[in-house]
Each structure stands twice: as structure tokens, then as C-alpha cells.
CSV table of C-alpha atoms in Angstrom, one decimal:
chain,number,residue,atom,x,y,z
A,1,MET,CA,-6.9,-1.3,5.0
A,2,LEU,CA,-7.8,1.9,6.9
A,3,THR,CA,-10.6,2.2,4.4
A,4,ARG,CA,-10.0,2.3,0.6
A,5,SER,CA,-9.6,6.1,0.9
A,6,LYS,CA,-6.6,6.0,3.3
A,7,HIS,CA,-4.9,8.8,1.5
A,8,GLY,CA,-7.9,10.6,0.1
A,9,ALA,CA,-8.5,14.3,0.6
A,10,ASN,CA,-12.1,13.6,1.5
A,11,PHE,CA,-11.1,12.5,5.0
A,12,MET,CA,-8.8,15.4,5.7
A,13,GLY,CA,-10.2,17.2,8.8
A,14,ASP,CA,-13.2,14.8,8.8
A,15,ARG,CA,-14.0,13.1,12.1
A,16,THR,CA,-14.5,9.8,10.3
A,17,PHE,CA,-10.9,9.8,9.5
A,18,ASP,CA,-9.9,10.8,13.0
A,19,ILE,CA,-11.8,7.8,14.3
A,20,LEU,CA,-10.2,5.5,11.7
A,21,LEU,CA,-6.8,6.8,12.6
A,22,ASP,CA,-7.4,6.2,16.2
A,23,ILE,CA,-8.4,2.6,15.4
A,24,HIS,CA,-5.4,2.0,13.1
A,25,HIS,CA,-2.5,4.0,14.2
A,26,GLY,CA,0.5,2.2,15.6
A,27,LEU,CA,-0.3,-1.1,13.8
A,28,PRO,CA,2.7,-2.7,12.0
A,29,ARG,CA,1.1,-2.0,8.7
A,30,GLN,CA,-1.9,-0.3,7.2
A,31,GLY,CA,-2.7,-3.0,4.8
A,32,PRO,CA,-1.7,-6.6,3.8
A,33,GLY,CA,2.0,-7.4,3.2
A,34,ASP,CA,5.2,-8.5,4.9
A,35,ASP,CA,8.9,-8.3,4.6
A,36,MET,CA,9.1,-11.7,2.9
A,37,CYS,CA,6.8,-10.5,0.1
A,38,THR,CA,8.7,-7.2,-0.2
A,39,ARG,CA,12.0,-9.0,-0.6
A,40,ARG,CA,10.5,-11.5,-3.0
A,41,ALA,CA,9.3,-8.7,-5.3
A,42,LEU,CA,12.6,-6.9,-5.0
A,43,ALA,CA,14.5,-10.1,-6.1
A,44,MET,CA,12.5,-10.2,-9.3
A,45,PHE,CA,14.3,-7.2,-10.6
A,46,ASP,CA,17.4,-7.7,-12.7
A,47,GLY,CA,19.9,-4.9,-13.3
A,48,LEU,CA,19.1,-2.3,-10.6
A,49,PRO,CA,22.0,0.0,-9.9
A,50,ALA,CA,24.2,-1.0,-6.9
A,51,ALA,CA,22.6,1.8,-4.8
A,52,PRO,CA,19.4,2.7,-6.5
A,53,ASP,CA,17.4,5.9,-5.7
A,54,VAL,CA,14.1,4.6,-4.3
A,55,LEU,CA,10.8,6.3,-3.9
A,56,ASP,CA,8.2,4.6,-1.6
A,57,VAL,CA,4.7,6.1,-2.4
A,58,GLY,CA,2.0,6.1,0.2
A,59,CYS,CA,4.5,4.6,2.7
A,60,GLY,CA,2.3,4.6,5.8
A,61,PRO,CA,4.3,3.6,8.9
A,62,GLY,CA,6.9,2.2,6.6
A,63,MET,CA,7.5,-1.5,7.2
A,64,GLN,CA,8.3,-2.0,3.6
A,65,THR,CA,10.4,1.2,3.5
A,66,LEU,CA,12.7,-0.2,6.2
A,67,ALA,CA,12.9,-3.5,4.4
A,68,LEU,CA,13.9,-1.8,1.2
A,69,ALA,CA,16.6,0.2,2.9
A,70,GLU,CA,18.0,-2.8,4.6
A,71,ALA,CA,17.9,-5.1,1.5
A,72,LEU,CA,19.3,-2.5,-0.9
A,73,GLY,CA,21.7,-0.7,1.4
A,74,SER,CA,20.5,2.5,-0.3
A,75,GLU,CA,18.5,5.6,0.7
A,76,VAL,CA,14.7,5.5,0.4
A,77,THR,CA,12.5,8.6,0.0
A,78,ALA,CA,9.2,7.8,1.6
A,79,VAL,CA,6.1,9.8,0.8
A,80,ASP,CA,2.8,10.0,2.7
A,81,ILE,CA,0.2,12.7,3.2
A,82,PHE,CA,-0.3,12.0,6.9
A,83,ASP,CA,2.2,13.3,9.6
A,84,VAL,CA,1.3,10.5,12.0
A,85,PHE,CA,2.5,7.8,9.7
A,86,LEU,CA,5.7,9.8,8.8
A,87,ASP,CA,6.4,10.2,12.5
A,88,GLU,CA,5.9,6.5,13.1
A,89,LEU,CA,8.3,5.8,10.2
A,90,ARG,CA,10.9,8.2,11.7
A,91,ASP,CA,10.7,6.5,15.1
A,92,ARG,CA,11.0,3.0,13.6
A,93,ALA,CA,13.9,4.0,11.3
A,94,GLN,CA,15.8,5.4,14.3
A,95,GLU,CA,15.1,2.3,16.4
A,96,ARG,CA,16.7,0.1,13.6
A,97,GLY,CA,19.6,2.5,12.9
A,98,LEU,CA,18.2,3.4,9.5
A,99,ASP,CA,17.4,7.0,10.1
A,100,ALA,CA,20.2,8.2,7.8
A,101,MET,CA,18.9,6.1,4.9
A,102,VAL,CA,15.2,6.9,5.2
A,103,HIS,CA,13.9,10.3,4.2
A,104,PRO,CA,10.2,10.9,5.0
A,105,VAL,CA,8.4,13.5,2.8
A,106,LYS,CA,4.9,14.9,3.4
A,107,ALA,CA,3.2,15.1,0.0
A,108,SER,CA,0.2,14.0,-1.9
A,109,MET,CA,1.0,11.2,-4.3
A,110,ASP,CA,-0.5,13.1,-7.2
A,111,ALA,CA,1.7,16.1,-6.6
A,112,MET,CA,5.1,14.9,-5.4
A,113,PRO,CA,7.9,17.5,-5.3
A,114,PHE,CA,10.4,15.6,-7.4
A,115,ALA,CA,12.1,16.3,-10.7
A,116,ASP,CA,11.6,14.0,-13.6
A,117,ALA,CA,14.1,11.1,-13.8
A,118,SER,CA,14.9,11.2,-10.1
A,119,PHE,CA,14.5,7.6,-9.2
A,120,ASP,CA,15.6,4.1,-10.3
A,121,LEU,CA,12.8,2.3,-8.4
A,122,ILE,CA,9.3,3.3,-7.3
A,123,TRP,CA,7.6,1.2,-4.7
A,124,ALA,CA,3.9,1.4,-3.8
A,125,GLU,CA,2.4,-1.3,-1.5
A,126,GLY,CA,-1.3,-0.9,-1.2
A,127,SER,CA,-1.4,2.7,-2.4
A,128,ALA,CA,-1.8,3.0,-6.2
A,129,TYR,CA,-5.5,2.5,-5.9
A,130,VAL,CA,-5.9,5.9,-4.4
A,131,MET,CA,-5.3,7.5,-7.8
A,132,GLY,CA,-6.4,4.4,-9.7
A,133,VAL,CA,-3.7,2.0,-11.0
A,134,GLY,CA,-3.6,3.2,-14.6
A,135,GLU,CA,-3.5,6.8,-13.6
A,136,ALA,CA,-0.8,6.3,-11.0
A,137,LEU,CA,1.4,4.3,-13.3
A,138,GLN,CA,1.2,7.0,-16.0
A,139,ALA,CA,1.6,9.9,-13.5
A,140,TRP,CA,4.7,8.3,-11.8
A,141,ARG,CA,6.5,7.1,-14.9
A,142,PRO,CA,8.2,10.4,-15.6
A,143,LEU,CA,9.9,10.2,-12.2
A,144,LEU,CA,11.8,7.1,-13.3
A,145,ARG,CA,15.0,7.2,-15.1
A,146,ASP,CA,15.2,5.3,-18.4
A,147,GLY,CA,14.6,1.6,-17.7
A,148,GLY,CA,13.5,2.3,-14.2
A,149,CYS,CA,11.4,-0.1,-12.3
A,150,ILE,CA,8.1,-0.1,-10.3
A,151,ALA,CA,6.5,-2.5,-7.9
A,152,PHE,CA,3.1,-2.2,-6.4
A,153,THR,CA,0.4,-4.3,-4.7
A,154,GLU,CA,-3.3,-4.1,-5.7
A,155,MET,CA,-6.3,-5.9,-4.4
A,156,VAL,CA,-7.8,-8.1,-7.1
A,157,TRP,CA,-10.5,-10.7,-7.7
A,158,LEU,CA,-9.0,-14.2,-7.9
A,159,VAL,CA,-12.2,-15.9,-9.2
A,160,ASP,CA,-14.4,-15.1,-12.3
A,161,GLU,CA,-17.6,-15.1,-10.3
A,162,PRO,CA,-17.0,-13.7,-6.8
A,163,PRO,CA,-19.4,-14.9,-4.0
A,164,ALA,CA,-22.4,-12.6,-3.8
A,165,GLU,CA,-21.6,-11.4,-0.2
A,166,ALA,CA,-18.0,-10.5,-1.1
A,167,ALA,CA,-19.1,-8.8,-4.3
A,168,SER,CA,-21.7,-6.8,-2.4
A,169,PHE,CA,-19.1,-5.8,0.2
A,170,PHE,CA,-16.5,-4.6,-2.2
A,171,GLY,CA,-19.1,-3.1,-4.5
A,172,GLN,CA,-19.4,-0.6,-1.7
A,173,GLU,CA,-15.8,-0.5,-0.4
A,174,TYR,CA,-13.8,-0.7,-3.7
A,175,PRO,CA,-16.1,-0.8,-6.8
A,176,ALA,CA,-13.1,-0.3,-9.1
A,177,MET,CA,-11.5,-3.6,-8.1
A,178,THR,CA,-10.7,-5.7,-11.1
A,179,ASP,CA,-8.6,-8.8,-11.7
A,180,VAL,CA,-5.0,-9.8,-12.5
A,181,PRO,CA,-5.3,-9.7,-16.4
A,182,THR,CA,-6.8,-6.2,-16.3
A,183,ASN,CA,-4.0,-4.9,-14.1
A,184,LEU,CA,-1.4,-6.5,-16.4
A,185,GLN,CA,-2.9,-4.6,-19.3
A,186,LEU,CA,-3.0,-1.4,-17.4
A,187,ILE,CA,0.8,-1.8,-16.7
A,188,ARG,CA,1.5,-2.4,-20.4
A,189,ASP,CA,-0.7,0.5,-21.5
A,190,ALA,CA,1.1,2.9,-19.2
A,191,GLY,CA,4.5,2.1,-20.9
A,192,TYR,CA,5.9,-0.7,-18.8
A,193,GLU,CA,7.1,-4.2,-19.4
A,194,VAL,CA,5.7,-6.8,-16.9
A,195,VAL,CA,8.6,-8.5,-15.1
A,196,GLY,CA,6.4,-10.8,-13.0
A,197,HIS,CA,3.6,-10.9,-10.4
A,198,PHE,CA,2.5,-13.1,-7.5
A,199,THR,CA,-0.4,-13.3,-5.0
A,200,LEU,CA,0.4,-12.5,-1.4
A,201,PRO,CA,-0.1,-15.4,1.0
A,202,ASP,CA,-3.0,-15.3,3.5
A,203,SER,CA,-0.5,-14.9,6.3
A,204,ALA,CA,0.4,-11.5,4.8
A,205,TRP,CA,-3.1,-10.3,5.6
A,206,TRP,CA,-3.1,-11.6,9.2
A,207,ASP,CA,0.3,-11.5,10.8
A,208,ASN,CA,1.0,-7.8,10.6
A,209,TYR,CA,-2.4,-6.4,9.8
A,210,TYR,CA,-5.7,-8.1,10.6
A,211,ALA,CA,-4.6,-10.0,13.7
A,212,PRO,CA,-3.3,-6.9,15.6
A,213,LEU,CA,-6.2,-4.8,14.3
A,214,GLU,CA,-8.8,-7.3,15.5
A,215,ALA,CA,-7.0,-7.5,18.9
A,216,ARG,CA,-7.4,-3.8,19.3
A,217,LEU,CA,-11.1,-3.6,18.5
A,218,PRO,CA,-12.4,-4.6,22.0
A,219,GLU,CA,-10.5,-1.7,23.5
A,220,MET,CA,-11.9,0.6,20.8
A,221,ARG,CA,-15.5,-0.6,21.5
A,222,ARG,CA,-15.0,0.4,25.2
A,223,LYS,CA,-13.6,3.7,24.2
A,224,TYR,CA,-16.4,4.6,21.8
A,225,ALA,CA,-19.2,2.9,23.8
A,226,ASP,CA,-21.3,6.1,23.9
A,227,ASP,CA,-20.3,7.3,20.3
A,228,PRO,CA,-22.5,5.8,17.6
A,229,GLN,CA,-20.2,7.0,14.8
A,230,GLY,CA,-17.2,5.4,16.5
A,231,LEU,CA,-19.1,2.2,17.0
A,232,ASP,CA,-20.1,2.2,13.3
A,233,MET,CA,-16.5,2.6,12.2
A,234,ILE,CA,-15.4,-0.2,14.5
A,235,ALA,CA,-18.1,-2.4,13.2
A,236,ALA,CA,-16.9,-1.6,9.6
A,237,SER,CA,-13.4,-2.7,10.5
A,238,GLN,CA,-14.7,-6.0,12.0
A,239,ARG,CA,-16.9,-6.5,8.9
A,240,GLU,CA,-13.9,-6.2,6.6
A,241,ILE,CA,-12.0,-8.8,8.7
A,242,ASP,CA,-15.0,-11.1,8.7
A,243,VAL,CA,-15.3,-11.0,4.9
A,244,ARG,CA,-11.6,-11.9,4.6
A,245,ARG,CA,-12.0,-14.8,7.0
A,246,GLN,CA,-15.0,-16.1,5.1
A,247,PHE,CA,-13.8,-15.6,1.5
A,248,PRO,CA,-10.0,-15.9,1.4
A,249,ASP,CA,-9.9,-17.6,-2.0
A,250,ALA,CA,-12.1,-15.1,-3.8
A,251,TYR,CA,-9.8,-12.1,-3.7
A,252,GLY,CA,-6.3,-11.2,-2.7
A,253,TYR,CA,-3.5,-8.7,-3.0
A,254,GLU,CA,-1.3,-9.2,-6.1
A,255,PHE,CA,2.3,-7.9,-6.2
A,256,PHE,CA,3.1,-6.6,-9.7
A,257,VAL,CA,6.7,-5.9,-10.8
A,258,ALA,CA,7.4,-4.0,-14.0
A,259,LYS,CA,10.1,-2.1,-15.8
A,260,SER,CA,9.6,1.2,-17.7
A,261,THR,CA,10.3,1.0,-21.4
A,262,TYR,CA,12.8,3.5,-22.5
A,263,MET,CA,11.7,7.1,-23.1
A,264,THR,CA,11.8,8.5,-26.6
């Protein structure tokens, strides 16, 4: 998942991020997900306007951005802090004839340049963790119109007692990871009504993310053969993949769908 600090300022100008970007850029996605899951979550909403104003936060290269534009037939504002991902999104949108509907914006998700009540729908696949789910939901809520909707994915534990090896790995990589009930409560506490949620299938981890990433790693090992830092980062990517392969039932990505309660 391009590390759990994909959009974090700590990597800006850091060679660690440059190496990670070299490993990950050009992949279909920068985290688990697929168009089927995006459409399934979208179908859970009832009462969206005919052409909703949509904000995709932490869009990355924008697979879900394009899926939203196609499914809704409306314009999507797509925010990311990294130019390379926004450039990839522009190219992909043009290839699919969606460039007039997709509007990439370079901005940090905690300081987006939009007026309150600008959007009917906020989408955030694999990005809310950057701010923390509770903080993100509260910070973004003013951007929604009354009764506006939000959908996001978040990595969660699916078992009460995770295997020790998985717990140790994520204790380092994502110590804030919780479970589904905790996230549901965060949604309610931030002023939303839960519409529904579902766990992404294992294929959503592999088809557009881990499989192409793992296929790239041999090339990266050759490229960084004399670079210990590069080899360490490649090994970390392989380790993440191996943990998923070994413990697919212990944790997953959950798609949460919610509706903002009316402002007072």
C-alpha cells in the first residue's frame, strides 16, 4: 500500500519515498480495491442527485475516480498531494475519454481548497487513515451538503485475536489499525448515519495491486542491487505481500458507506 504513510509529509523530499515511488508508480492501484467494489459501494446509496458533485480524496492514479465518473455520468474532483499520481490520472482519463469529467487537484487532504457544502459525495479508498479515520470524517464533513454521503475503505482486523506474526507486522506498519465495530462507532461519532459496509474480497488485494507489484520486484532488485536502502524497501514490499498471503483471513479492507446527518 505504498507504505501506510503514502500521503504523509514525512516522505516529501525523502529518498525513502523516491524509492517507494519508483517501485510503485504505474501500478493500476496503490492499494487494495477494484471497480466491482467501487460500484457495489456506490449502489448502496439511495437518493443521490442525478449528477452529484463528487470529491475523491487521496485519489492516487485514480482507478476508482474513473469508475465513479463512468458510473455516475458526473464530474469528479480528484485530490492527491503527489504530481506523479495526478499525471497518471490525467493520462488514464484522456485514454478513456473522461478528461472533461475528471478534475485533478494537487492538495493535502487536511487543507483542501474547497468551500463548505461543495459536494454531494466524498470518496476515499484507502486514504482516510492518513489523517486517522475519526479525524478525517470530522474534517471533511463540512464539505458535504446537507444529507451528503461518504464512502471510504479502511484496513481492519477481522479476528478478535490476530496471529502473532501479523500483529507484530502491523504493530510496526499500522499500529492504529482497529476493527469494524470501532470504525462504525467513529462514523457515528463524526455525525454520520451508517448506510452499510462490506469486506473487500481477496481478489481485490491481488488482481490490481499485489500481483502486478510482486511481478515488478525482480526488476527492482536488479536495479537496486548495489543500493542497500533500495533493497531494504523492496524487501519490505515483499514482506507485506507475504504477510497477506499467509494471513488473508486475519485482516482485510472494509468498505464503509455513510450519510451525513443534517447540519443544524
